[in-house]
Amino acid sequence: MTRLPVIAIVGRPNVGKSSLLNALVGRRISIVQDMPGVTRDRVMAPMPIDDRFVELVDTGGYGYVDPDQLTEHIKHQIELAMTRADLVLLLVDCGEGLTAADQEIASLLRRKGIKTVLVANKADSEKADVALGDFARLGLGTPVGVSATNERNLDQIRDAIERNVDLSTAPKDLPPPEMLLAIVGKRNAGKSTLVNAIAGIYEGDSDRVIVSEIPGTTRDSVDVRFEKDGKSLVVIDTAGVRKKRHMVTNDIEFYSFHRAERSIRRADVVLMLIDATVPLSEPDKKLANYISEQFKPIIFVVNKWDLARDLLRERRKDGEELRDEDLMEEYREYLNQELRHLDYAPMAFVTAKDGKNVQAVLDLSQHLFNQANERLSTAKVNQAIRQILEERQPSTPSGRRARIYYATQIEVAPPSIVLFVNNPAYFDQAYQRFIVNRLRDILPYPEVPIRLIIRQREQRGKEAGPAVSMGDDADGQTRPRKQPAAARSRPLKRAAKKSRGTRRSR
């Protein structure tokens, strides 16, 4: 993958760095809040300039004293962004004027010899531009006056980037990644540690995001692009999930939580990190349920396994020495018992801080991605349905016969299969679950969610009846979904024979 020129936005707290990144990129990437210290990690996003692409980097507020004792971590991330950038946009606040903190940052940039363009934000009108001359004392020239909120003079920033950065080798196309991989979990499960392990292996950047024992360190959802086996992949670090009552009075946690949910919806595969040293919690279960409701392939990544293994062995009263494989199987049974509706999902046991089994998790992710995107012929789907009917027929309380006329796959990711039947009401929840479980056994979808849609076959002169969509959700139940009217279909011959040995015709 061709390297993108890097443009870092730096400045003191609350000057509008995140707002500027969002305005230039045209999407809400960074969390914007009218308070200092919201951004902590380096948040990156590609930005087009004419027919080329650069990478824009948002950073934390330089000089901010973090109440969670992350000041040095934030400062380290800012300095990494500065030193690795092809150009730094030093952002100042036009409304507040020149400050000592601005002078300190400008002095640092000059000492390091970093190419810098001075940008004054919150210059909402031409009247505000008269105050720009005062910033020339920073020794970086007269600033570009912009307003990120009103999108004023943003083209001047793009022009400044073109003048100061060689874009001749920048890529003209930025193909979408082959796979988006969201890493989610409750706070302190080790998500950022896993992201750093991946970035260290494939990008040589083991300090990609802040890692701390302090809960709630990550706030933004941070995309990290890397290459594996010649394919471009993106892993998304997300904020830790906690009980919703904690978000009522905390806007930052509220936005962080919803960005984590959005990351799940964006993802092709979700890695749910579980801290193996503590019991499964309510946030763990709710998060797993949400992933299931979105029909996303999921891998349970059991982190801190080295510590959990030692704890499990210490609890053995009889001193029985169990193999690591036995302890893993014991934990699998425990997790399957707690999350029965996701017992098909694979598990991986890792120690993220040591990078142990990290590559195996990525290999497994690609395997699930391929499963979820496999499309089967109609003949193969109908063959599977015939086999299921031979094993067990649907039954109805009224004694009326439930018929499946035809089956076909209509979508991938998730694999979505439609059954055209005489009456969807004849197919109860238990039988629908039986069909999905057997489809997972028969078809090449053993470890990914399957969406099953039960639809009444269109009859002559009548519109098709309502469809019932069924899949793997939190309760193992169906979730009704309206489906578009289907084309007329031929009947699927009944697989079960009548007691007198002849097949019943429709």
mmCIF file of N, CA, C and O in Angstrom, residues 288-337:
data_model
loop_
_atom_site.group_PDB
_atom_site.id
_atom_site.type_symbol
_atom_site.label_atom_id
_atom_site.label_comp_id
_atom_site.label_asym_id
_atom_site.label_seq_id
_atom_site.Cartn_x
_atom_site.Cartn_y
_atom_site.Cartn_z
ATOM 1 N N ALA A 288 -22.660 -8.588 23.674
ATOM 2 C CA ALA A 288 -22.776 -9.791 22.834
ATOM 3 C C ALA A 288 -24.149 -9.860 22.178
ATOM 4 O O ALA A 288 -24.272 -10.239 21.001
ATOM 5 N N ASN A 289 -25.185 -9.479 22.929
ATOM 6 C CA ASN A 289 -26.531 -9.485 22.364
ATOM 7 C C ASN A 289 -26.656 -8.497 21.211
ATOM 8 O O ASN A 289 -27.282 -8.783 20.185
ATOM 9 N N TYR A 290 -26.045 -7.319 21.377
ATOM 10 C CA TYR A 290 -26.129 -6.302 20.317
ATOM 11 C C TYR A 290 -25.421 -6.793 19.048
ATOM 12 O O TYR A 290 -25.929 -6.615 17.935
ATOM 13 N N ILE A 291 -24.270 -7.413 19.211
ATOM 14 C CA ILE A 291 -23.542 -7.959 18.061
ATOM 15 C C ILE A 291 -24.390 -9.004 17.361
ATOM 16 O O ILE A 291 -24.471 -9.045 16.125
ATOM 17 N N SER A 292 -25.053 -9.848 18.148
ATOM 18 C CA SER A 292 -25.911 -10.888 17.595
ATOM 19 C C SER A 292 -27.084 -10.287 16.834
ATOM 20 O O SER A 292 -27.446 -10.756 15.749
ATOM 21 N N GLU A 293 -27.691 -9.249 17.398
ATOM 22 C CA GLU A 293 -28.830 -8.603 16.744
ATOM 23 C C GLU A 293 -28.448 -7.986 15.404
ATOM 24 O O GLU A 293 -29.284 -7.852 14.506
ATOM 25 N N GLN A 294 -27.180 -7.605 15.256
ATOM 26 C CA GLN A 294 -26.698 -7.029 14.004
ATOM 27 C C GLN A 294 -26.228 -8.095 13.017
ATOM 28 O O GLN A 294 -25.759 -7.762 11.928
ATOM 29 N N PHE A 295 -26.356 -9.368 13.390
ATOM 30 C CA PHE A 295 -25.963 -10.494 12.529
ATOM 31 C C PHE A 295 -24.499 -10.380 12.086
ATOM 32 O O PHE A 295 -24.158 -10.605 10.921
ATOM 33 N N LYS A 296 -23.630 -10.037 13.020
ATOM 34 C CA LYS A 296 -22.214 -9.904 12.714
ATOM 35 C C LYS A 296 -21.449 -11.155 13.153
ATOM 36 O O LYS A 296 -21.666 -11.653 14.263
ATOM 37 N N PRO A 297 -20.550 -11.662 12.314
ATOM 38 C CA PRO A 297 -19.669 -12.739 12.770
ATOM 39 C C PRO A 297 -18.871 -12.269 13.977
ATOM 40 O O PRO A 297 -18.377 -11.134 13.997
ATOM 41 N N ILE A 298 -18.752 -13.111 14.968
ATOM 42 C CA ILE A 298 -18.109 -12.706 16.218
ATOM 43 C C ILE A 298 -17.090 -13.756 16.644
ATOM 44 O O ILE A 298 -17.331 -14.967 16.504
ATOM 45 N N ILE A 299 -15.961 -13.284 17.135
ATOM 46 C CA ILE A 299 -14.957 -14.143 17.759
ATOM 47 C C ILE A 299 -14.821 -13.700 19.206
ATOM 48 O O ILE A 299 -14.601 -12.520 19.473
ATOM 49 N N PHE A 300 -14.986 -14.615 20.121
ATOM 50 C CA PHE A 300 -14.744 -14.312 21.527
ATOM 51 C C PHE A 300 -13.244 -14.422 21.771
ATOM 52 O O PHE A 300 -12.687 -15.522 21.745
ATOM 53 N N VAL A 301 -12.616 -13.278 21.978
ATOM 54 C CA VAL A 301 -11.177 -13.250 22.220
ATOM 55 C C VAL A 301 -10.969 -13.194 23.727
ATOM 56 O O VAL A 301 -11.203 -12.160 24.361
ATOM 57 N N VAL A 302 -10.566 -14.299 24.290
ATOM 58 C CA VAL A 302 -10.388 -14.420 25.737
ATOM 59 C C VAL A 302 -8.985 -13.926 26.064
ATOM 60 O O VAL A 302 -7.995 -14.611 25.814
ATOM 61 N N ASN A 303 -8.910 -12.721 26.618
ATOM 62 C CA ASN A 303 -7.626 -12.073 26.870
ATOM 63 C C ASN A 303 -7.155 -12.333 28.303
ATOM 64 O O ASN A 303 -7.920 -12.776 29.154
ATOM 65 N N LYS A 304 -5.883 -12.051 28.527
ATOM 66 C CA LYS A 304 -5.221 -12.256 29.820
ATOM 67 C C LYS A 304 -5.284 -13.742 30.223
ATOM 68 O O LYS A 304 -5.424 -14.073 31.403
ATOM 69 N N TRP A 305 -5.153 -14.613 29.226
ATOM 70 C CA TRP A 305 -5.301 -16.032 29.481
ATOM 71 C C TRP A 305 -4.189 -16.573 30.372
ATOM 72 O O TRP A 305 -4.396 -17.510 31.144
ATOM 73 N N ASP A 306 -3.003 -15.990 30.287
ATOM 74 C CA ASP A 306 -1.908 -16.461 31.126
ATOM 75 C C ASP A 306 -2.242 -16.284 32.607
ATOM 76 O O ASP A 306 -1.990 -17.178 33.432
ATOM 77 N N LEU A 307 -2.859 -15.136 32.947
ATOM 78 C CA LEU A 307 -3.248 -14.896 34.339
ATOM 79 C C LEU A 307 -4.421 -15.786 34.745
ATOM 80 O O LEU A 307 -4.438 -16.345 35.846
ATOM 81 N N ALA A 308 -5.402 -15.911 33.857
ATOM 82 C CA ALA A 308 -6.582 -16.718 34.171
ATOM 83 C C ALA A 308 -6.217 -18.185 34.361
ATOM 84 O O ALA A 308 -6.755 -18.853 35.247
ATOM 85 N N ARG A 309 -5.298 -18.667 33.562
ATOM 86 C CA ARG A 309 -4.875 -20.071 33.669
ATOM 87 C C ARG A 309 -4.258 -20.335 35.033
ATOM 88 O O ARG A 309 -4.565 -21.355 35.677
ATOM 89 N N ASP A 310 -3.433 -19.412 35.498
ATOM 90 C CA ASP A 310 -2.824 -19.591 36.818
ATOM 91 C C ASP A 310 -3.870 -19.542 37.927
ATOM 92 O O ASP A 310 -3.803 -20.318 38.897
ATOM 93 N N LEU A 311 -4.865 -18.650 37.780
ATOM 94 C CA LEU A 311 -5.930 -18.561 38.787
ATOM 95 C C LEU A 311 -6.749 -19.841 38.843
ATOM 96 O O LEU A 311 -7.096 -20.331 39.926
ATOM 97 N N LEU A 312 -7.051 -20.396 37.680
ATOM 98 C CA LEU A 312 -7.847 -21.627 37.629
ATOM 99 C C LEU A 312 -7.100 -22.787 38.282
ATOM 100 O O LEU A 312 -7.696 -23.605 39.000
ATOM 101 N N ARG A 313 -5.816 -22.847 38.072
ATOM 102 C CA ARG A 313 -5.031 -23.940 38.648
ATOM 103 C C ARG A 313 -4.914 -23.797 40.165
ATOM 104 O O ARG A 313 -4.923 -24.789 40.896
ATOM 105 N N GLU A 314 -4.822 -22.549 40.632
ATOM 106 C CA GLU A 314 -4.715 -22.329 42.077
ATOM 107 C C GLU A 314 -5.997 -22.728 42.812
ATOM 108 O O GLU A 314 -5.958 -23.097 43.997
ATOM 109 N N ARG A 315 -7.129 -22.653 42.111
ATOM 110 C CA ARG A 315 -8.408 -22.954 42.753
ATOM 111 C C ARG A 315 -8.667 -24.453 42.892
ATOM 112 O O ARG A 315 -9.643 -24.862 43.510
ATOM 113 N N ARG A 316 -7.815 -25.253 42.285
ATOM 114 C CA ARG A 316 -7.993 -26.702 42.386
ATOM 115 C C ARG A 316 -7.605 -27.154 43.793
ATOM 116 O O ARG A 316 -6.437 -27.133 44.175
ATOM 117 N N LYS A 317 -8.586 -27.594 44.555
ATOM 118 C CA LYS A 317 -8.314 -27.990 45.939
ATOM 119 C C LYS A 317 -7.484 -29.259 46.020
ATOM 120 O O LYS A 317 -6.674 -29.433 46.921
ATOM 121 N N ASP A 318 -7.721 -30.162 45.091
ATOM 122 C CA ASP A 318 -7.019 -31.441 45.146
ATOM 123 C C ASP A 318 -5.638 -31.369 44.491
ATOM 124 O O ASP A 318 -4.941 -32.382 44.405
ATOM 125 N N GLY A 319 -5.288 -30.186 44.013
ATOM 126 C CA GLY A 319 -3.975 -30.036 43.402
ATOM 127 C C GLY A 319 -3.864 -30.681 42.032
ATOM 128 O O GLY A 319 -2.767 -30.912 41.539
ATOM 129 N N GLU A 320 -5.008 -30.988 41.415
ATOM 130 C CA GLU A 320 -5.001 -31.632 40.106
ATOM 131 C C GLU A 320 -4.340 -30.716 39.074
ATOM 132 O O GLU A 320 -4.661 -29.541 38.976
ATOM 133 N N GLU A 321 -3.429 -31.272 38.356
ATOM 134 C CA GLU A 321 -2.698 -30.500 37.343
ATOM 135 C C GLU A 321 -3.367 -30.737 35.987
ATOM 136 O O GLU A 321 -3.310 -31.835 35.425
ATOM 137 N N LEU A 322 -4.035 -29.709 35.488
ATOM 138 C CA LEU A 322 -4.732 -29.838 34.220
ATOM 139 C C LEU A 322 -3.917 -29.219 33.094
ATOM 140 O O LEU A 322 -3.221 -28.230 33.285
ATOM 141 N N ARG A 323 -4.047 -29.823 31.940
ATOM 142 C CA ARG A 323 -3.383 -29.281 30.759
ATOM 143 C C ARG A 323 -4.050 -27.970 30.350
ATOM 144 O O ARG A 323 -5.210 -27.718 30.672
ATOM 145 N N ASP A 324 -3.313 -27.157 29.626
ATOM 146 C CA ASP A 324 -3.857 -25.892 29.140
ATOM 147 C C ASP A 324 -5.093 -26.144 28.276
ATOM 148 O O ASP A 324 -6.074 -25.402 28.337
ATOM 149 N N GLU A 325 -5.069 -27.211 27.465
ATOM 150 C CA GLU A 325 -6.205 -27.526 26.602
ATOM 151 C C GLU A 325 -7.448 -27.841 27.429
ATOM 152 O O GLU A 325 -8.569 -27.486 27.043
ATOM 153 N N ASP A 326 -7.271 -28.513 28.574
ATOM 154 C CA ASP A 326 -8.408 -28.834 29.436
ATOM 155 C C ASP A 326 -9.011 -27.570 30.036
ATOM 156 O O ASP A 326 -10.242 -27.433 30.130
ATOM 157 N N LEU A 327 -8.156 -26.646 30.439
ATOM 158 C CA LEU A 327 -8.653 -25.398 31.012
ATOM 159 C C LEU A 327 -9.371 -24.563 29.954
ATOM 160 O O LEU A 327 -10.390 -23.916 30.249
ATOM 161 N N MET A 328 -8.872 -24.576 28.734
ATOM 162 C CA MET A 328 -9.554 -23.857 27.657
ATOM 163 C C MET A 328 -10.933 -24.446 27.393
ATOM 164 O O MET A 328 -11.914 -23.720 27.220
ATOM 165 N N GLU A 329 -11.003 -25.765 27.388
ATOM 166 C CA GLU A 329 -12.290 -26.421 27.160
ATOM 167 C C GLU A 329 -13.265 -26.110 28.288
ATOM 168 O O GLU A 329 -14.467 -25.889 28.054
ATOM 169 N N GLU A 330 -12.750 -26.061 29.501
ATOM 170 C CA GLU A 330 -13.586 -25.711 30.651
ATOM 171 C C GLU A 330 -14.137 -24.294 30.504
ATOM 172 O O GLU A 330 -15.309 -24.028 30.798
ATOM 173 N N TYR A 331 -13.302 -23.372 30.023
ATOM 174 C CA TYR A 331 -13.759 -21.994 29.850
ATOM 175 C C TYR A 331 -14.752 -21.905 28.689
ATOM 176 O O TYR A 331 -15.709 -21.130 28.749
ATOM 177 N N ARG A 332 -14.538 -22.686 27.643
ATOM 178 C CA ARG A 332 -15.486 -22.710 26.526
ATOM 179 C C ARG A 332 -16.871 -23.131 27.007
ATOM 180 O O ARG A 332 -17.890 -22.532 26.626
ATOM 181 N N GLU A 333 -16.904 -24.154 27.834
ATOM 182 C CA GLU A 333 -18.194 -24.618 28.359
ATOM 183 C C GLU A 333 -18.858 -23.544 29.204
ATOM 184 O O GLU A 333 -20.076 -23.350 29.139
ATOM 185 N N TYR A 334 -18.057 -22.836 29.992
ATOM 186 C CA TYR A 334 -18.600 -21.760 30.822
ATOM 187 C C TYR A 334 -19.188 -20.653 29.950
ATOM 188 O O TYR A 334 -20.317 -20.179 30.186
ATOM 189 N N LEU A 335 -18.467 -20.243 28.913
ATOM 190 C CA LEU A 335 -18.933 -19.157 28.058
ATOM 191 C C LEU A 335 -20.158 -19.580 27.248
ATOM 192 O O LEU A 335 -21.107 -18.802 27.078
ATOM 193 N N ASN A 336 -20.174 -20.816 26.760
ATOM 194 C CA ASN A 336 -21.332 -21.307 26.018
ATOM 195 C C ASN A 336 -22.572 -21.372 26.905
ATOM 196 O O ASN A 336 -23.696 -21.162 26.440
ATOM 197 N N GLN A 337 -22.374 -21.670 28.179
ATOM 198 C CA GLN A 337 -23.492 -21.712 29.106
ATOM 199 C C GLN A 337 -24.047 -20.306 29.338
ATOM 200 O O GLN A 337 -25.267 -20.114 29.431
#
